[in-house]
CSV table of C-alpha atoms in Angstrom, one decimal:
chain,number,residue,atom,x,y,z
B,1,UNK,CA,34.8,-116.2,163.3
B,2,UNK,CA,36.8,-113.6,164.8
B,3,UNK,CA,35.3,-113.8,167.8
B,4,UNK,CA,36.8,-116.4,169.5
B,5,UNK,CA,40.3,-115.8,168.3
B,6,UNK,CA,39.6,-112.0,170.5
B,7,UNK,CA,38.2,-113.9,173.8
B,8,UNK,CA,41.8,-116.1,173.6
B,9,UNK,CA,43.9,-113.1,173.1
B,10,UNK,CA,42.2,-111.3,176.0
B,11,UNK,CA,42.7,-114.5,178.4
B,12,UNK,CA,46.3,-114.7,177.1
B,13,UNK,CA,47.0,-110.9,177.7
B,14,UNK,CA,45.0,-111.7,180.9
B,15,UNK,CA,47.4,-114.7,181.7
B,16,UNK,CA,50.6,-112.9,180.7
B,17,UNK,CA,49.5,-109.9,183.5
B,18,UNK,CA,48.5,-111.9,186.4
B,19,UNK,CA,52.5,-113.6,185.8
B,20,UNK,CA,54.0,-110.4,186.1
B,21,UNK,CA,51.8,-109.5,189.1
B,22,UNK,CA,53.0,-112.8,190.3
B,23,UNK,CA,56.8,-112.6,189.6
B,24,UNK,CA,56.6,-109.3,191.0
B,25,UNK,CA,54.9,-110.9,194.2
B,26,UNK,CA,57.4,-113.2,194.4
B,27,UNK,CA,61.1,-111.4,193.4
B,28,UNK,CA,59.3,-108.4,196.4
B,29,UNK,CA,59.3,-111.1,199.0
B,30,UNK,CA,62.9,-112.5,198.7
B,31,UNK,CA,64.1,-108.7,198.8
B,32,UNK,CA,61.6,-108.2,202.3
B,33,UNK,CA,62.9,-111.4,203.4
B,34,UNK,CA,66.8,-110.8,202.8
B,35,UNK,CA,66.3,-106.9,204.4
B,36,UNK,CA,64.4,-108.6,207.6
B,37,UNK,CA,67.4,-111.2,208.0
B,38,UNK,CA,69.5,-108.7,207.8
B,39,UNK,CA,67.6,-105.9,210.3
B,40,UNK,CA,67.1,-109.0,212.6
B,41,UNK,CA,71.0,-110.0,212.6
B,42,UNK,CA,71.6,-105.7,213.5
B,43,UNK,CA,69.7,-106.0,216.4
B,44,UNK,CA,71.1,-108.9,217.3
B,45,UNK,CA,74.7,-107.7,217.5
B,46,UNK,CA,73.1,-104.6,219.2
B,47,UNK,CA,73.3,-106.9,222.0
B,48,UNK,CA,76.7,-108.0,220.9
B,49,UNK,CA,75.6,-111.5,219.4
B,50,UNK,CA,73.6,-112.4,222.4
B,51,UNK,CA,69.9,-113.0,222.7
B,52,UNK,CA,69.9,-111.4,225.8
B,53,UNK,CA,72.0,-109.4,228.3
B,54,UNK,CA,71.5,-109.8,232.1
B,55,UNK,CA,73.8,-108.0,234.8
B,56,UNK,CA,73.3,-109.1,238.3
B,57,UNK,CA,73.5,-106.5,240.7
B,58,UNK,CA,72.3,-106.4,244.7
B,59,UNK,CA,69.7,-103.3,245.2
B,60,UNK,CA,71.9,-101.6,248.0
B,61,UNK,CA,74.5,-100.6,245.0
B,62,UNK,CA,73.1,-97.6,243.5
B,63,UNK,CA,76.1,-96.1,241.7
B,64,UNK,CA,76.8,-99.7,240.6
B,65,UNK,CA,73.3,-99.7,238.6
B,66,UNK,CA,74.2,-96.3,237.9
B,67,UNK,CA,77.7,-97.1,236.2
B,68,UNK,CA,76.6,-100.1,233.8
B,69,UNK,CA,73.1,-97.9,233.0
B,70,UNK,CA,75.4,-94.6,231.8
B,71,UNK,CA,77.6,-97.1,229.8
B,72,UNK,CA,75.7,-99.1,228.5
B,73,UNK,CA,73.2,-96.4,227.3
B,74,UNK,CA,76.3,-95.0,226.2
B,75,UNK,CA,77.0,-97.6,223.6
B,76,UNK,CA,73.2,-98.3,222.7
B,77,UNK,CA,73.2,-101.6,224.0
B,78,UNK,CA,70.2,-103.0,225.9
B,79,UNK,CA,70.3,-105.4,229.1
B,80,UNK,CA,68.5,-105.9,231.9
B,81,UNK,CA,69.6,-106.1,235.5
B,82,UNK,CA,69.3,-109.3,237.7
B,83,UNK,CA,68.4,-108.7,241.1
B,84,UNK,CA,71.5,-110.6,242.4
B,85,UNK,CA,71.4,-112.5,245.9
B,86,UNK,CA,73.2,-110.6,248.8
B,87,UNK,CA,75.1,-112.1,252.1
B,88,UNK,CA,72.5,-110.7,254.3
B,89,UNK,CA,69.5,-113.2,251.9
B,90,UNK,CA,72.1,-116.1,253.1
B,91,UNK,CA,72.4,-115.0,256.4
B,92,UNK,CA,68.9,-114.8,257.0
B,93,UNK,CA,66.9,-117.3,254.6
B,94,UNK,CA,63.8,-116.7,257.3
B,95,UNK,CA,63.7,-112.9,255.7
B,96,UNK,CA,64.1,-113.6,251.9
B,97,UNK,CA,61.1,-113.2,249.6
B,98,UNK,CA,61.5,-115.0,246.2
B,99,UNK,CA,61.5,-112.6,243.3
B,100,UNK,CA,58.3,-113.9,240.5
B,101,UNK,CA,59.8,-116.7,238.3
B,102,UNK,CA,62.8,-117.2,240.9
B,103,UNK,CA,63.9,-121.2,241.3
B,104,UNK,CA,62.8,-121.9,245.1
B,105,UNK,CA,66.1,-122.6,246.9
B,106,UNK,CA,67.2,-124.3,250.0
B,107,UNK,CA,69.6,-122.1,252.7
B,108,UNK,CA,72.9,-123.0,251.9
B,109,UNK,CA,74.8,-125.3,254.4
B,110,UNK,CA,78.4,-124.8,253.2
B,111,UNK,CA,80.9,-124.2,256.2
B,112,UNK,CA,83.8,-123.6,253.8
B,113,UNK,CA,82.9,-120.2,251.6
B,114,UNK,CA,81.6,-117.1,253.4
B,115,UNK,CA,78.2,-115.7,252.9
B,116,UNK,CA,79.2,-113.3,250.2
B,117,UNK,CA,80.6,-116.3,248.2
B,118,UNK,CA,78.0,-118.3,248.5
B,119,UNK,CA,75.6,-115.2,247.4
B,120,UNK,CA,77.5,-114.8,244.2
B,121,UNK,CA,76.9,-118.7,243.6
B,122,UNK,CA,73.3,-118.3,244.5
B,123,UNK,CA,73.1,-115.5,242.2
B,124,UNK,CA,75.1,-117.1,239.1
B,125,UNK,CA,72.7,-120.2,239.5
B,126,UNK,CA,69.7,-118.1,239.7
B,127,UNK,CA,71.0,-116.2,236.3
B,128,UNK,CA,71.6,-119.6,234.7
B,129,UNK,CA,68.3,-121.2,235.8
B,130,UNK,CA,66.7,-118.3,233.8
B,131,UNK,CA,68.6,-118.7,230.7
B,132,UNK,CA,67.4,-122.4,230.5
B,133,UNK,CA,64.0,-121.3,231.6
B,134,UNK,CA,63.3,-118.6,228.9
B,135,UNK,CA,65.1,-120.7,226.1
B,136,UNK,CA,67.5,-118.3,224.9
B,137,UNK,CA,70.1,-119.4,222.4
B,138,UNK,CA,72.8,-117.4,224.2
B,139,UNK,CA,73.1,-115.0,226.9
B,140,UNK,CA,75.7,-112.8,228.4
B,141,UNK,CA,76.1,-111.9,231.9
B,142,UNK,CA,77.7,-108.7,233.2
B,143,UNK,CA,79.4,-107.2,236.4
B,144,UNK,CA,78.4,-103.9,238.0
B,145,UNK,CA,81.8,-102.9,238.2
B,146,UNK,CA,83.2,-103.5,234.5
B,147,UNK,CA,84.7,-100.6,231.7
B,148,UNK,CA,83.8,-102.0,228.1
B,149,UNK,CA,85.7,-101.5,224.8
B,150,UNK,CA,84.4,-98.9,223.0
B,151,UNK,CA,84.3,-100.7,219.8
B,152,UNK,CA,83.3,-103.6,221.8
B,153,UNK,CA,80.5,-104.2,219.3
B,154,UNK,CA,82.3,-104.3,215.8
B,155,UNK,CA,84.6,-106.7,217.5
B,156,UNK,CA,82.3,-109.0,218.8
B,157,UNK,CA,80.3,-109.0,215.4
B,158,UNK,CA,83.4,-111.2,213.7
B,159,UNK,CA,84.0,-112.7,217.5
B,160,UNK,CA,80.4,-114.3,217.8
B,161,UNK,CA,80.2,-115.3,213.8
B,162,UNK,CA,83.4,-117.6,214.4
B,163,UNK,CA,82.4,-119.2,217.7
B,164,UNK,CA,82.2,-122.8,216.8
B,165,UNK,CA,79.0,-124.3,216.9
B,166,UNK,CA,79.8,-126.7,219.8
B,167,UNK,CA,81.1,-123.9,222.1
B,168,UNK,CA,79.7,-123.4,225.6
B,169,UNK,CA,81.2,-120.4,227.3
B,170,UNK,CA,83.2,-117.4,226.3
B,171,UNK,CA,85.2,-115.0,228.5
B,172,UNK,CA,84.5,-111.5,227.0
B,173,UNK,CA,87.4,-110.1,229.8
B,174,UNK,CA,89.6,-112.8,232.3
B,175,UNK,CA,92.4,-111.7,235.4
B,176,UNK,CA,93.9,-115.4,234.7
B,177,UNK,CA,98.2,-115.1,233.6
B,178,UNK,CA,97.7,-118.4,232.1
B,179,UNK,CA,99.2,-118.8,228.6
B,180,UNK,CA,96.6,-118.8,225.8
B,181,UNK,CA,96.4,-121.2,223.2
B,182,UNK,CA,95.3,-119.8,219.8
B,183,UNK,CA,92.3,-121.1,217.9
B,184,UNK,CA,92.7,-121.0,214.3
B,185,UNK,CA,89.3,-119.4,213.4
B,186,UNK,CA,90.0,-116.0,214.7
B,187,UNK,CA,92.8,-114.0,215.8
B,188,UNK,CA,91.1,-112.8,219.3
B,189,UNK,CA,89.7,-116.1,220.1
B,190,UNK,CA,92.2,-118.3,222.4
B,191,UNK,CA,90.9,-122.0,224.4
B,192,UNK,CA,90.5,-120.9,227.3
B,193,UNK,CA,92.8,-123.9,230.2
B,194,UNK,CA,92.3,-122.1,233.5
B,195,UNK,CA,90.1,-119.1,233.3
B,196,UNK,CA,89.6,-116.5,236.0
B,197,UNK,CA,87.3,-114.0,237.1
B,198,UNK,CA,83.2,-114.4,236.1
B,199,UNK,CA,82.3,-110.3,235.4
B,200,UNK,CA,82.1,-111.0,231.7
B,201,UNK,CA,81.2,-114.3,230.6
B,202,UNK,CA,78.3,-115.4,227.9
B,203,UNK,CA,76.7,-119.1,228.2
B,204,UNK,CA,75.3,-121.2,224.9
B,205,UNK,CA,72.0,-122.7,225.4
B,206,UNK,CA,73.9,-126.0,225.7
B,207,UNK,CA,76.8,-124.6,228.5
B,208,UNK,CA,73.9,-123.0,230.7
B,209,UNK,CA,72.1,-126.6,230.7
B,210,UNK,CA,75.6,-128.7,231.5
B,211,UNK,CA,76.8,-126.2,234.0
B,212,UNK,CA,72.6,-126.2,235.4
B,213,UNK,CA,73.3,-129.9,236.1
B,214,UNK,CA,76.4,-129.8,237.9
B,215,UNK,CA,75.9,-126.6,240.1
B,216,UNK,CA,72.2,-127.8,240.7
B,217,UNK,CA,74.0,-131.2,241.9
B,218,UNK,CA,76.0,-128.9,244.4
B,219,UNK,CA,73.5,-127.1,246.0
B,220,UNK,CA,73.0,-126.6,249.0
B,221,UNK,CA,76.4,-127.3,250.4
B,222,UNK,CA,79.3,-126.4,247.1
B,223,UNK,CA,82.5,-126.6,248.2
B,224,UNK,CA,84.4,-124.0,245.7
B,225,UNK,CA,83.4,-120.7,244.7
B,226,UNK,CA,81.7,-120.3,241.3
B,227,UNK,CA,84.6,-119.3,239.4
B,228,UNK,CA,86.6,-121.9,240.7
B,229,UNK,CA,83.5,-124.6,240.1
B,230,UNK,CA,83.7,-123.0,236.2
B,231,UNK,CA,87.3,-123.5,236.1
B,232,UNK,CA,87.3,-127.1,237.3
B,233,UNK,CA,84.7,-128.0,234.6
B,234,UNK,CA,86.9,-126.5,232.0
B,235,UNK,CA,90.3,-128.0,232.9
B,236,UNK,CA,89.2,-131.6,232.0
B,237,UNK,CA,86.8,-130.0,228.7
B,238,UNK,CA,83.1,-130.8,230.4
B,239,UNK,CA,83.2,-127.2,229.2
B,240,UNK,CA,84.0,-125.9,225.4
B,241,UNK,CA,85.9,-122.5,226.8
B,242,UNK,CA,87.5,-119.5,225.3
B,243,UNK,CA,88.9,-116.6,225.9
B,244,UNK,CA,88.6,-113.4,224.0
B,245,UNK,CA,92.2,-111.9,224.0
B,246,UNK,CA,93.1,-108.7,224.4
B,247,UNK,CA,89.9,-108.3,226.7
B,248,UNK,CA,86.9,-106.7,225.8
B,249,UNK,CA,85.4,-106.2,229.2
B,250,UNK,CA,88.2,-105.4,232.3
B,251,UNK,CA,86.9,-104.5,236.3
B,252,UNK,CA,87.3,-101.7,237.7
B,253,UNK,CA,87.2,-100.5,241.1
B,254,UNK,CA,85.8,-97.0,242.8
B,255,UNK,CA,88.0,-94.7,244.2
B,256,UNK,CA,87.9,-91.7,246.5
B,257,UNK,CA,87.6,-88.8,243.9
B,258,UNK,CA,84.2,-90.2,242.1
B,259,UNK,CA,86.6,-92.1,239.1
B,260,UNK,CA,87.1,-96.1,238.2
B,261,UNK,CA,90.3,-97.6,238.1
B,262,UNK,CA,91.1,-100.9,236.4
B,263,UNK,CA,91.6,-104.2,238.7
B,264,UNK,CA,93.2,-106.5,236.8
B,265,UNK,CA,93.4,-105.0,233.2
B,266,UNK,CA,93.4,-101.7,231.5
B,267,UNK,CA,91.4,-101.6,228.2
B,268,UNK,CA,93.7,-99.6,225.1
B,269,UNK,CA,90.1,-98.1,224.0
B,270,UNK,CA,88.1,-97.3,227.0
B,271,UNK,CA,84.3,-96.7,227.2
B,272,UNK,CA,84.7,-95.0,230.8
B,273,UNK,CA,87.7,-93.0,229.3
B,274,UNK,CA,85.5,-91.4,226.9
B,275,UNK,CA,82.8,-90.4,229.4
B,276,UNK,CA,85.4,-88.6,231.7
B,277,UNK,CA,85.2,-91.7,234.5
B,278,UNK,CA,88.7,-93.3,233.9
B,279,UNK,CA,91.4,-92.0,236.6
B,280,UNK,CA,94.7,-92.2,234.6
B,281,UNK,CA,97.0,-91.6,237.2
B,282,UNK,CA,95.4,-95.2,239.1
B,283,UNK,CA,96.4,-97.1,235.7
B,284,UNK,CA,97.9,-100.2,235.8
């Protein structure tokens, strides 16, 4: 008589431990899942938002290479440079060798930009044809000859998280005297109207595919400069533009005692100040 009522309590007690096994299971998971999301958005903003980091530079500039390796170390943040296309390659097309996954171009027959312009438009397309062709979300692109902020990556933490959804370029650092115009989803973030200068600038999936077409289009014979093509396309909005303001990233230039001196802009909390590279005295 009894037995039966036993084999139900054991399948019960049974029952009752394979739920808590279960719920267990289950309540571990979400807690994995929300502490993956969260290591995967930390290594994200490692690379300051960006899925990737690419800094074209020409193999004759050592110390360039040099520079952006010691700061960038520096602040923990990893990149990779772009082997970027030199006057000489446009000079003589009959002695270029296309680097492993490069677009095959034609020789440029532009009479109106120099050789060394129309290497740094060579070399912009060839960054932007590999953003499109490895697919990444959003990419920034680098000069060899830049200072950073040294909190550049708690700021561009809140920066990137307010970015619009529809945006297609940000300037990270600009040399343009044009007066901003404030966005009203963060204080730092301004629409950009005539932007200058292309050392720190970071491409959405969707701007690296619009501006694709059009500098595809002008190839091989553009009749403006890079920057100047950008500028053009964001004057009439074919690009969604902005401007982070005060700049994050400012040029600098190499003088004769072995220190950098800002170009255009001198940043209030300087990575190259804290390593001992910033000449004061040059300071604009």
């Amino acid at each position: 008589m009894f037995r039966p009522l036993l084999r139900v309590l054991r399948r019960a007690r049974i029952l009752v431990f394979l739920s808590l096994i279960a719920a267990l299971v289950i309540l571990a998971s979400y807690m994995f899942a929300g502490f993956i999301d969260e290591a995967a958005k930390s290594a994200k903003f490692i690379e300051l938002g960006f899925d990737h980091i690419f800094v074209p530079s020409a193999r004759p500039h050592i110390d360039r290479r040099q520079l952006m390796s010691r700061i960038l170390r520096y602040q923990g943040i990893p990149f990779g440079f772009f082997p970027a296309t030199t006057a000489y390659d446009i000079d003589h097309p009959e002695a270029y060798s296309f680097w492993l996954g490069e677009e095959h171009w034609t020789p440029p027959k532009s009479f109106l930009l120099s050789a060394t312009a129309l290497a740094s438009f060579r070399t912009h397309m060839n960054v932007i044809n590999d953003i499109v062709r490895l697919e990444h979300a959003s990419t920034l692109v680098l000069g060899d000859q830049i200072d950073i902020a040294a909190d550049i990556k708690q700021q561009m933490r809140t920066v990137v998280e307010s970015l619009p959804a529809t945006w297609d370029i940000l300037y990270l650092g600009h040399c343009s005297n044009e007066t901003l115009r404030p966005t009203t989803f963060h204080s730092q973030i301004h629409v950009a109207a005539d932007p200058k200068c292309v050392f720190a600038y970071a491409l959405s999936r969707a701007g690296a595919w619009r501006l694709k077409r059009v500098l595809d289009n002008m190839w091989p014979a553009p009749q403006k400069t890079f920057e100047d093509v950008l500028s053009d396309m964001v004057m009439p909005l074919f690009l969604e533009a902005y401007v982070v303001d005060p700049p994050l990233v400012a040029h600098v230039d190499k003088i004769s005692d072995g220190l950098y001196s800002p170009t255009y802009y001198t940043l209030g909390n300087s990575t190259l100040d804290k390593l001992g590279l910033l000449s004061r005295k040059h300071m604009r």
